[in-house]
Coordinates of C-alpha atoms in Angstrom, one line a residue:
M1 CA 116.8 122.9 99.3
G2 CA 115.6 125.8 97.0
Y3 CA 114.0 125.5 93.6
Q4 CA 116.4 124.6 90.7
D5 CA 115.6 125.3 87.0
P6 CA 115.5 121.8 85.4
I7 CA 116.8 123.2 82.1
A8 CA 119.8 124.8 83.8
I9 CA 120.9 121.6 85.6
L10 CA 120.5 119.4 82.5
P11 CA 124.1 119.8 81.1
A12 CA 125.7 119.1 84.5
R13 CA 123.4 116.1 85.1
F14 CA 124.2 114.8 81.6
S15 CA 127.9 115.1 82.2
A16 CA 127.6 113.2 85.5
M17 CA 125.6 110.5 83.9
W18 CA 128.1 110.3 81.0
S19 CA 131.1 110.0 83.4
S20 CA 129.5 107.4 85.6
N21 CA 128.3 105.4 82.6
E22 CA 124.7 105.7 83.9
F23 CA 123.5 105.3 80.3
G24 CA 125.0 101.9 80.2
W25 CA 127.1 102.8 77.2
G26 CA 130.6 101.5 76.9
S27 CA 133.6 103.6 75.9
G28 CA 133.1 102.5 72.3
W29 CA 129.8 104.5 72.1
R30 CA 131.5 107.5 73.6
V31 CA 134.2 107.5 71.0
F32 CA 131.6 107.0 68.3
L33 CA 129.6 110.0 69.4
I34 CA 132.6 112.2 69.9
T35 CA 133.8 111.3 66.4
A36 CA 130.3 112.0 65.0
V37 CA 130.0 115.4 66.7
T38 CA 133.5 116.3 65.6
L39 CA 132.7 115.3 62.0
L40 CA 129.4 117.2 62.0
L41 CA 131.2 120.4 63.4
S42 CA 133.9 120.0 60.8
L43 CA 131.3 119.8 58.0
L44 CA 129.5 122.8 59.3
V45 CA 132.7 124.8 59.5
R46 CA 133.6 123.7 56.0
F47 CA 130.1 124.7 54.8
F48 CA 130.2 128.1 56.2
V49 CA 133.7 128.8 55.0
K50 CA 132.6 127.8 51.4
L51 CA 129.5 129.9 51.9
Y52 CA 131.6 132.9 52.8
Y53 CA 133.9 132.6 49.8
A54 CA 130.9 132.0 47.5
R55 CA 129.1 135.1 48.7
K56 CA 132.3 137.1 48.7
I57 CA 132.5 136.7 44.9
F58 CA 129.1 138.5 44.6
W59 CA 129.9 141.1 47.2
N60 CA 132.9 142.1 45.1
L61 CA 130.7 142.1 42.0
Q62 CA 128.2 144.3 43.7
K63 CA 130.9 146.8 44.6
Q64 CA 131.9 146.9 40.9
G65 CA 128.3 147.7 39.9
M66 CA 127.8 144.4 38.1
P67 CA 124.2 143.6 37.1
M68 CA 122.4 141.1 39.3
P69 CA 118.9 140.8 40.7
P70 CA 118.1 142.7 43.8
G71 CA 117.8 141.1 47.2
H72 CA 121.0 139.1 47.3
S73 CA 121.0 137.1 50.5
T74 CA 124.1 136.2 52.6
L75 CA 122.6 132.9 53.5
F76 CA 120.6 132.0 50.3
G77 CA 122.2 134.1 47.5
H78 CA 119.6 134.3 44.8
L79 CA 118.0 131.0 45.6
L80 CA 114.9 132.5 47.1
L81 CA 114.4 134.7 44.0
V82 CA 114.7 131.6 41.8
K83 CA 112.2 129.7 43.9
S84 CA 109.7 132.6 43.8
V85 CA 109.9 132.7 40.0
M86 CA 109.7 128.9 39.7
D87 CA 106.6 128.9 41.9
S88 CA 104.9 131.3 39.5
M89 CA 105.6 128.9 36.6
P90 CA 103.6 125.8 35.6
K91 CA 104.6 122.8 37.7
G92 CA 107.5 120.9 36.1
A93 CA 108.4 123.7 33.7
H94 CA 112.0 123.5 32.4
K95 CA 114.4 125.4 34.6
N96 CA 115.6 127.3 31.5
L97 CA 112.2 129.0 31.3
S98 CA 112.5 130.2 34.9
F99 CA 116.0 131.6 34.3
A100 CA 114.9 133.1 31.0
E101 CA 112.1 134.8 33.0
I102 CA 114.6 136.1 35.5
T103 CA 116.7 137.7 32.8
R104 CA 113.7 139.4 31.3
R105 CA 112.8 140.9 34.6
F106 CA 116.2 142.0 35.8
S107 CA 118.9 142.2 33.1
G108 CA 117.5 145.3 31.4
E109 CA 119.5 146.8 28.5
S110 CA 122.7 145.1 29.6
E111 CA 121.4 141.6 28.5
I112 CA 123.7 140.0 31.1
L113 CA 123.1 139.0 34.7
Y114 CA 125.0 137.4 37.5
L115 CA 123.2 134.8 39.6
D116 CA 124.4 133.2 42.9
L117 CA 123.0 129.7 43.3
W118 CA 125.5 128.3 45.8
P119 CA 125.3 125.6 47.2
L120 CA 122.9 124.1 44.6
G121 CA 124.9 125.4 41.7
E122 CA 127.9 127.3 40.5
P123 CA 127.8 131.1 40.0
F124 CA 126.2 131.9 36.7
L125 CA 126.8 134.7 34.3
V126 CA 123.5 134.6 32.2
V127 CA 123.9 136.0 28.7
T128 CA 121.1 137.1 26.4
S129 CA 123.2 139.4 24.2
P130 CA 124.1 137.9 20.8
M131 CA 127.3 139.9 20.7
M132 CA 128.6 138.7 24.1
A133 CA 127.4 135.1 23.2
Q134 CA 129.6 135.4 20.1
Q135 CA 132.6 136.3 22.3
A136 CA 132.0 133.4 24.7
T137 CA 131.7 130.8 21.9
Q138 CA 133.8 132.1 19.0
T139 CA 136.1 135.0 19.5
N140 CA 137.5 134.6 23.0
S141 CA 139.7 131.6 22.8
S142 CA 139.9 131.3 26.6
L143 CA 136.2 130.5 26.7
A144 CA 135.3 129.0 23.3
F145 CA 137.1 125.7 23.5
E146 CA 136.5 124.6 27.1
R147 CA 133.4 123.0 28.5
P148 CA 132.7 123.3 32.2
V149 CA 133.8 120.4 34.3
E150 CA 130.4 120.8 36.0
L151 CA 128.9 119.1 33.0
L152 CA 130.6 115.8 33.8
P153 CA 128.1 114.6 36.4
W154 CA 125.2 115.5 34.1
F155 CA 126.6 113.5 31.2
R156 CA 128.0 110.5 33.1
P157 CA 124.7 108.6 33.3
I158 CA 124.0 109.3 29.6
A159 CA 127.4 108.5 28.1
G160 CA 129.1 106.6 30.8
G161 CA 132.1 109.0 31.2
P162 CA 134.2 111.6 29.4
N163 CA 132.9 112.1 25.8
L164 CA 133.1 114.4 22.8
F165 CA 130.7 116.9 24.4
D166 CA 132.6 117.5 27.6
L167 CA 136.2 116.5 26.8
P168 CA 138.9 119.2 27.5
G169 CA 139.9 121.1 24.3
K170 CA 143.2 119.4 23.7
D171 CA 141.5 115.9 23.8
W172 CA 138.4 117.0 22.0
R173 CA 140.1 118.5 18.8
P174 CA 141.4 115.3 17.2
W175 CA 138.2 113.4 17.8
R176 CA 136.1 116.2 16.5
A177 CA 138.1 115.9 13.3
V178 CA 137.5 112.2 13.1
F179 CA 133.7 112.5 13.5
N180 CA 133.4 115.5 11.2
K181 CA 133.8 113.1 8.3
G182 CA 130.4 111.5 9.1
F183 CA 128.5 114.8 8.9
S184 CA 129.5 116.2 5.5
A185 CA 126.6 117.5 3.3
E186 CA 127.2 114.8 0.7
H187 CA 127.2 112.0 3.1
L188 CA 124.1 113.2 4.9
L189 CA 122.1 113.1 1.6
S190 CA 123.3 109.6 1.1
L191 CA 121.5 108.7 4.4
V192 CA 118.1 109.9 3.1
P193 CA 117.0 106.4 1.8
N194 CA 117.5 105.0 5.4
M195 CA 115.6 108.0 6.8
V196 CA 112.7 107.3 4.4
Q197 CA 112.6 103.7 5.5
E198 CA 112.3 104.6 9.2
T199 CA 109.8 107.4 8.4
L200 CA 107.5 105.0 6.7
V201 CA 107.2 103.1 9.9
Y202 CA 106.5 106.3 11.8
R203 CA 103.9 107.3 9.2
E204 CA 102.2 103.9 9.6
T205 CA 102.1 104.4 13.4
L206 CA 100.4 107.8 13.0
R207 CA 98.0 106.3 10.5
R208 CA 97.1 103.6 13.0
H209 CA 96.3 106.2 15.6
A210 CA 94.2 108.1 13.1
R211 CA 92.2 104.9 12.3
E212 CA 91.7 104.2 16.0
R213 CA 90.8 107.9 16.8
N214 CA 92.5 107.6 20.2
L215 CA 94.3 110.1 22.3
F216 CA 98.0 109.4 22.5
H217 CA 101.3 111.1 23.4
L218 CA 103.2 112.2 20.4
D219 CA 106.6 112.7 22.2
P220 CA 107.3 109.1 23.3
T221 CA 106.1 107.9 19.9
T222 CA 108.4 110.3 18.1
L223 CA 111.3 109.4 20.5
R224 CA 111.3 105.8 19.3
Y225 CA 111.2 107.1 15.7
T226 CA 114.2 109.3 16.1
M227 CA 116.0 106.5 18.0
D228 CA 115.6 104.4 14.8
L229 CA 116.9 107.3 12.7
I230 CA 120.1 107.7 14.8
G231 CA 120.6 104.0 15.0
R232 CA 121.1 104.0 11.2
T233 CA 123.5 106.9 11.4
V234 CA 125.6 105.9 14.4
L235 CA 125.6 102.1 14.2
N236 CA 124.6 101.6 10.6
T237 CA 122.0 99.1 11.7
R238 CA 118.2 99.0 12.3
L239 CA 117.3 99.2 16.0
Q240 CA 113.6 98.7 15.2
A241 CA 112.6 100.6 18.3
Q242 CA 109.3 101.6 16.7
Q243 CA 108.3 97.9 16.4
G244 CA 109.3 96.7 19.9
Y245 CA 111.9 96.4 22.5
N246 CA 115.6 97.2 21.8
T247 CA 118.1 97.1 24.6
L248 CA 120.1 100.2 23.5
A249 CA 117.0 102.2 22.7
D250 CA 114.9 101.3 25.7
C251 CA 117.8 101.6 28.2
M252 CA 118.7 105.0 26.9
I253 CA 115.1 106.2 27.0
N254 CA 114.7 104.9 30.5
Q255 CA 118.0 106.4 31.5
I256 CA 116.8 109.8 30.5
K257 CA 113.5 109.3 32.4
W258 CA 115.6 108.7 35.6
H259 CA 117.9 111.5 35.0
M260 CA 118.1 114.2 37.6
V261 CA 116.1 117.2 36.4
N262 CA 116.2 120.8 37.6
R263 CA 119.2 119.8 39.8
E264 CA 120.3 123.5 40.3
T265 CA 117.0 124.5 41.9
D266 CA 115.6 121.4 43.6
P267 CA 117.7 119.9 46.3
L268 CA 115.3 117.0 46.8
N269 CA 116.4 115.6 43.5
Y270 CA 119.7 114.6 45.1
F271 CA 118.0 112.1 47.5
N272 CA 116.7 109.3 45.4
P273 CA 118.3 106.0 46.4
I274 CA 116.7 104.1 43.5
R275 CA 118.2 106.3 40.8
P276 CA 121.8 105.2 41.0
M277 CA 120.9 101.6 40.8
V278 CA 118.6 102.1 37.8
Q279 CA 121.2 104.2 36.0
W280 CA 123.9 101.6 36.8
W281 CA 121.8 98.8 35.3
N282 CA 120.9 100.8 32.2
G283 CA 124.5 101.9 31.7
R284 CA 125.7 98.3 32.0
Q285 CA 123.1 97.1 29.4
M286 CA 124.0 99.8 27.0
D287 CA 127.7 99.1 27.4
Q288 CA 127.3 95.4 26.6
Y289 CA 125.1 96.1 23.6
V290 CA 127.4 98.7 22.1
G291 CA 130.4 96.6 23.0
R292 CA 129.1 93.6 21.1
E293 CA 128.5 95.8 18.0
L294 CA 132.1 97.2 18.3
D295 CA 133.6 93.8 18.6
Q296 CA 131.7 92.5 15.6
R297 CA 132.5 95.5 13.5
Y298 CA 136.2 95.3 14.5
R299 CA 136.3 91.7 13.4
E300 CA 134.9 92.7 10.0
F301 CA 137.4 95.5 9.7
R302 CA 140.3 93.1 10.3
A303 CA 138.9 90.6 7.8
D304 CA 138.4 93.2 5.1
R305 CA 140.3 96.5 5.2
S306 CA 138.4 97.6 2.1
D307 CA 135.2 97.7 4.0
T308 CA 133.2 100.7 2.7
R309 CA 131.1 101.3 5.8
T310 CA 133.2 104.2 6.9
K311 CA 130.9 107.1 7.7
A312 CA 128.7 105.7 10.6
A313 CA 130.1 106.9 13.9
I314 CA 131.0 103.3 14.9
D315 CA 133.0 102.9 11.7
L316 CA 134.7 106.2 12.0
V317 CA 136.0 105.5 15.6
L318 CA 137.2 102.0 14.5
Q319 CA 138.9 103.5 11.4
A320 CA 140.8 105.8 13.7
Y321 CA 141.9 102.8 15.7
V322 CA 143.0 100.6 12.9
N323 CA 144.9 103.5 11.3
D324 CA 147.2 103.3 14.4
R325 CA 149.5 100.5 13.1
S326 CA 150.6 99.6 16.6
K327 CA 147.0 98.5 17.4
A328 CA 145.7 97.4 14.0
T329 CA 147.1 93.9 14.3
T330 CA 145.7 93.1 17.7
E331 CA 143.0 90.4 17.8
H332 CA 140.9 92.4 20.3
L333 CA 140.2 96.1 20.9
D334 CA 142.3 97.8 23.5
T335 CA 140.2 97.8 26.7
E336 CA 140.7 101.5 27.3
F337 CA 139.9 102.5 23.7
R338 CA 136.9 100.2 23.7
A339 CA 135.4 101.9 26.8
F340 CA 136.1 105.3 25.1
A341 CA 134.4 104.3 21.9
I342 CA 131.3 103.0 23.8
R343 CA 131.0 106.4 25.5
Q344 CA 131.1 108.3 22.2
I345 CA 128.5 106.0 20.6
R346 CA 126.2 106.4 23.7
L347 CA 126.6 110.2 23.4
F348 CA 125.7 110.2 19.7
V349 CA 122.6 108.0 20.4
F350 CA 121.4 110.4 23.1
A351 CA 122.2 113.7 21.2
G352 CA 120.9 112.3 17.9
H353 CA 117.4 111.3 19.0
D354 CA 116.4 113.3 22.1
S355 CA 116.3 117.0 21.0
T356 CA 115.3 115.9 17.4
S357 CA 112.1 114.3 18.7
S358 CA 111.2 117.4 20.7
T359 CA 111.6 119.7 17.7
I360 CA 109.5 117.4 15.5
C361 CA 106.7 117.5 18.1
Y362 CA 106.9 121.3 18.2
M363 CA 106.8 121.6 14.4
F364 CA 103.6 119.8 14.2
H365 CA 102.2 121.7 17.2
L366 CA 102.9 125.1 15.7
L367 CA 101.7 124.1 12.3
S368 CA 98.4 123.0 13.9
Q369 CA 98.0 126.5 15.3
R370 CA 98.5 128.2 11.9
P371 CA 96.5 126.5 9.1
D372 CA 97.8 129.1 6.6
A373 CA 101.4 128.2 7.3
L374 CA 100.5 124.5 7.0
S375 CA 98.8 125.2 3.6
Q376 CA 101.9 127.0 2.4
L377 CA 104.1 124.2 3.5
R378 CA 102.0 121.6 1.7
A379 CA 101.9 123.7 -1.4
E380 CA 105.7 123.8 -1.5
H381 CA 105.8 120.0 -1.2
D382 CA 103.3 119.6 -4.0
S383 CA 105.3 121.8 -6.2
V384 CA 108.6 119.9 -5.6
F385 CA 107.4 116.3 -5.2
G386 CA 104.1 116.3 -7.1
T387 CA 100.6 115.8 -5.6
D388 CA 100.6 112.0 -5.7
L389 CA 101.6 111.2 -2.1
S390 CA 102.2 107.6 -2.8
V391 CA 105.3 108.3 -4.9
T392 CA 106.9 110.7 -2.4
P393 CA 108.9 108.1 -0.5
S394 CA 110.5 106.6 -3.6
L395 CA 111.1 110.0 -5.2
L396 CA 112.8 111.3 -2.0
A397 CA 115.0 108.2 -1.7
E398 CA 116.0 108.4 -5.3
Q399 CA 116.5 112.2 -5.5
P400 CA 117.4 113.4 -2.0
H401 CA 118.9 116.6 -3.4
L402 CA 115.2 117.8 -3.8
L403 CA 115.4 118.5 -0.1
N404 CA 117.5 121.5 -1.0
A405 CA 114.6 123.1 -2.9
L406 CA 112.4 123.7 0.1
P407 CA 112.9 127.2 1.4
Y408 CA 109.6 127.5 3.3
T409 CA 110.1 124.1 4.9
N410 CA 113.5 125.3 6.1
A411 CA 111.9 128.4 7.5
V412 CA 109.3 126.3 9.4
I413 CA 112.2 124.3 11.0
K414 CA 114.2 127.4 11.9
E415 CA 111.2 129.2 13.4
T416 CA 110.3 126.2 15.5
M417 CA 113.8 126.0 16.9
R418 CA 113.7 129.7 17.6
L419 CA 110.5 129.5 19.7
F420 CA 111.4 126.1 21.4
P421 CA 115.1 125.7 21.6
A422 CA 115.9 122.2 22.9
A423 CA 118.9 123.3 25.0
T424 CA 121.1 126.3 25.9
G425 CA 124.8 127.0 25.6
I426 CA 127.4 127.0 28.4
R427 CA 131.1 127.7 28.7
R428 CA 133.5 127.9 31.7
G429 CA 134.6 131.3 32.7
A430 CA 138.3 132.1 33.0
P431 CA 140.5 134.8 34.7
G432 CA 140.9 137.8 32.5
A433 CA 138.3 136.6 30.0
D434 CA 135.9 139.4 30.2
L435 CA 132.8 139.8 28.1
V436 CA 132.3 143.3 26.6
D437 CA 129.0 144.9 25.7
E438 CA 128.3 147.5 23.0
Q439 CA 129.1 150.4 25.3
G440 CA 132.5 148.9 26.3
N441 CA 131.5 147.8 29.7
R442 CA 133.4 144.7 30.9
Y443 CA 131.9 141.7 32.7
P444 CA 134.4 139.3 34.3
T445 CA 133.7 135.6 33.8
D446 CA 136.2 134.3 36.4
H447 CA 134.5 132.0 39.0
A448 CA 131.4 131.7 36.8
L449 CA 129.7 129.5 34.3
V450 CA 128.8 131.6 31.2
W451 CA 125.2 130.5 30.4
I452 CA 123.8 131.6 27.0
M453 CA 120.1 131.7 27.6
H454 CA 118.6 130.7 24.2
P455 CA 114.9 130.8 25.3
A456 CA 115.3 134.5 26.4
M457 CA 117.5 135.6 23.5
Q458 CA 115.4 134.0 20.8
R459 CA 112.2 135.6 22.1
S460 CA 113.7 139.0 22.9
P461 CA 111.7 141.9 21.4
K462 CA 115.1 143.7 21.0
H463 CA 116.1 141.2 18.3
W464 CA 112.8 139.8 17.0
P465 CA 109.7 141.6 15.8
R466 CA 106.6 139.8 17.3
P467 CA 108.9 137.5 19.2
D468 CA 106.2 135.1 20.5
D469 CA 104.5 134.6 17.1
F470 CA 105.2 131.6 14.8
L471 CA 106.2 133.4 11.6
P472 CA 108.2 131.2 9.2
E473 CA 108.0 134.0 6.7
R474 CA 110.5 136.1 8.7
W475 CA 113.2 133.8 7.3
L476 CA 112.3 134.6 3.7
V477 CA 112.0 138.3 3.7
G478 CA 114.6 140.9 2.8
P479 CA 116.3 143.5 5.1
E480 CA 113.7 146.1 4.2
H481 CA 110.9 144.0 5.7
E482 CA 109.8 144.6 9.3
L483 CA 110.1 140.9 10.1
Y484 CA 113.6 140.5 8.9
P485 CA 115.9 139.1 11.7
S486 CA 118.5 141.7 11.6
T487 CA 120.5 140.9 14.7
K488 CA 123.4 138.6 13.8
G489 CA 123.7 135.6 16.1
A490 CA 120.4 135.9 17.8
W491 CA 119.3 132.5 16.5
R492 CA 121.6 129.8 18.0
P493 CA 119.9 126.5 18.7
F494 CA 123.1 124.7 17.5
E495 CA 125.4 127.3 19.0
Y496 CA 128.3 128.7 17.1
G497 CA 132.1 128.4 17.3
P498 CA 134.4 125.4 17.4
R499 CA 132.3 123.5 19.8
N500 CA 129.0 123.9 18.0
C501 CA 126.7 121.0 17.4
I502 CA 128.4 118.5 15.1
G503 CA 125.1 117.0 14.0
Q504 CA 123.3 120.2 13.0
G505 CA 123.3 119.3 9.3
L506 CA 121.9 115.8 10.0
V507 CA 119.1 117.3 12.1
M508 CA 118.1 119.7 9.3
V509 CA 118.0 116.9 6.8
E510 CA 115.9 114.7 9.1
M511 CA 113.5 117.5 9.8
R512 CA 112.9 118.1 6.1
V513 CA 112.4 114.4 5.5
V514 CA 109.8 114.0 8.2
L515 CA 107.9 117.1 7.1
V516 CA 107.8 116.1 3.4
M517 CA 106.5 112.6 4.3
I518 CA 104.1 113.5 7.1
A519 CA 102.8 117.0 6.8
R520 CA 100.6 116.5 3.8
E521 CA 99.1 113.3 5.0
I522 CA 98.5 113.8 8.8
D523 CA 96.5 116.5 10.6
F524 CA 97.7 117.0 14.2
V525 CA 95.2 118.3 16.9
P526 CA 96.6 119.0 20.4
A527 CA 94.4 117.4 23.1
Y528 CA 95.5 119.4 26.1
D529 CA 91.9 120.4 27.1
E530 CA 90.8 116.8 27.1
W531 CA 93.9 115.7 28.9
D532 CA 93.5 118.4 31.6
R533 CA 89.9 117.3 32.2
L534 CA 91.0 113.8 32.7
H535 CA 94.0 114.8 34.9
P536 CA 92.9 118.0 36.9
K537 CA 95.5 119.8 39.0
S538 CA 95.9 123.2 40.5
G539 CA 98.2 126.0 39.5
P540 CA 99.1 127.6 36.1
R541 CA 99.2 125.4 33.1
V542 CA 100.2 127.9 30.4
Y543 CA 103.5 129.7 29.8
R544 CA 103.7 132.7 27.4
G545 CA 100.3 131.7 26.0
D546 CA 101.2 128.1 25.2
R547 CA 100.0 124.9 27.0
A548 CA 102.8 122.9 25.4
Y549 CA 105.5 124.6 27.5
Q550 CA 108.8 122.9 27.8
I551 CA 109.7 120.4 30.6
E552 CA 113.1 118.8 31.3
Q553 CA 113.7 115.2 30.3
G554 CA 117.1 115.2 28.8
A555 CA 116.5 118.0 26.3
A556 CA 113.5 120.3 26.6
H557 CA 110.3 118.4 25.7
P558 CA 106.6 119.4 25.4
A559 CA 104.6 119.3 28.7
D560 CA 102.8 116.0 29.4
H561 CA 104.6 114.5 26.4
Y562 CA 102.1 116.3 24.0
P563 CA 98.7 114.5 24.2
C564 CA 97.1 114.8 20.8
R565 CA 94.8 113.2 18.2
V566 CA 95.7 112.7 14.6
F567 CA 93.6 112.5 11.5
I568 CA 94.2 111.6 7.8
S569 CA 94.2 114.8 5.9
K570 CA 91.6 115.5 3.3
A571 CA 94.0 115.2 0.3
A572 CA 95.4 111.9 1.6
M573 CA 92.0 110.5 2.3
E574 CA 90.8 111.3 -1.3
Q575 CA 93.9 109.6 -2.8
M576 CA 93.4 106.6 -0.6
E577 CA 89.7 106.3 -1.8
E578 CA 90.7 106.6 -5.4
K579 CA 93.1 103.7 -5.2
P580 CA 91.7 100.2 -5.5

C-alpha cells in the first residue's frame, strides 16, 4: 500500500470513529457537540453580520467626507488607533485623556470627529466645538433631552436601576422639577452651618497628618469628607464617615472601586467573576440602609404633616409621594415607589461626593504649584473674614452670604474645573439631528453617541490663551485683556441645557466653604517623587506636564490618589502659639 498523508486521512478517520462510536461516547455527547458547534457558528455569523453593519456606517461617512482618523480598519475599526494612543499615556490614565489626545491630533479645525469602537463601544461623534456642543445640549430638542440607553449599565451598580441621570425625558421632567426645590440659592446657603460642621472634622484630620508629618493620600481622605457633606444634603443626617465605618458611605466607596473602568477600550474588564458578587452585596447593603431611612422618615411625615424638613432629597421625594392623596394614607410606602426613591438617593450620594472630592484635591494641588495665587486667595479671605482664623467657622455659619463676596475664590474653583473636569457630556444621536459648524457643514448624529469632550475643549488653544496654565485671573479680567475667555460655552464642567448638573450650585458653595476654612491654615505639598521612589514602575508618569493626571474611579480622580504631605501654615502656627 502506498504512502498516505496522515493529515489528509484524519477527517475520514474521525468520521469512521464517530460513526462506530469508537470514542466510547453515547448519542447524548454527539447531540451536545453538534449543538455546541451549531451555536458557535451562529454566534460567529451574528458577530460578522453586526460587524458588517457597524463598519458600513463608517464606510458611508467616509464617502460623505466626514472627519475621522486615518487607518479605519474593516476588522478593528479605530480600536488599534485608540490602543496606540493609550499605550503612549501613563498607565491607568483616564480614557477621556486618550480620546482628548485623539481629537487634538486628528479633528483639526472641524473640532469634531467620528470614532468606530465596535464591538467594545458604540460609534462616537466626539465634539470639541463649543458651538456644536451647545446644539447637542441646548438648542436641538431631538438631542438635548435624551440620555443614551448605553449609560444604563454604567449607572446600574451605582444607583441600582433607572434614575434621574438616565431616565427618558418624559419620565425625567417631573422628577427634575421635584428635586430642583432642594437646590435653590437660598436653601443652599442655609446648608452652610452643616458644611462648616463637617469641614471642621476634615480640618482636624489634616491637622493630625500635619502633626504626624506622614505621607498620606488626600483623595480617599477627601472622599469621606464629601460623603459626610452629601449625607447632610441628601438624607439630612450625619453619616460620620470621616470618623469611622458607615454602611452607606463605605459600600458606595467600595462599589466605585469595583466599578468597570475604561470599559470601551479594555475588553479584559468584562471578565471579572468577583465583580458582580461584590456589586450585588454592596447594592443590597445600600438599599437596606436607605430603605430604613425612607421608612422612618415616612412614618414621621404621616405623624406630622407640618414637618419642616422638606429640602433634603429624601424629604422632597417623600413629599411628592404624600402629595398623591391616593397613597398618602397608606401605612407603608408603595413597593415600586420605595425602590425608585432608593435609586434616586443612591444617585445623589454618588454624584454629590465623588466629583466634588476630586475637584477639592485638584484645587489644593494647583494652589501648591502657584504660591502667588495661594497668597492672593488667602488675602481675599483675610479681607472678608478677618485675620483671626479661630473665628472663621462661626462667622461663616452665622453669615453664609459672605461666600458671595469672594470673586478670586470663585475664579480658583472655575479654573480648577477647567483644567481638570471630573466628567464629560454625552447625548444620544437621532435621525435628522445634524450638528452644524460655523461654515455650515452638517454632521449627522444618527447611529452615534455625541460625546462632548471637556478635557480637549477646555484646554484648546483655540478658545483659551495659555490653555495648560493655572490662571484664576483669566476669570476676572475684561474683554480687552489677552486672558479673557471670549468663546461662549467653552467652559462646561456642569454642562448646559435642560439636563445640566442639578447640583452645580451646591458644589460651588461647598468649594468656597472648604477653601475658606482650609486654605489659610494648611499647606499642601505633593509627594509624587517620594511615592515613585517607593513604588517604581516603567513607562510615562506625566501627562501634559502634570504627575497628578486623571484616572478613572467613578469620576476622574488624581493619579495614585494624590500622595502628599501637609503642614500648618505660618499664619496658623503663629496664631496657635499666641493662644494659651
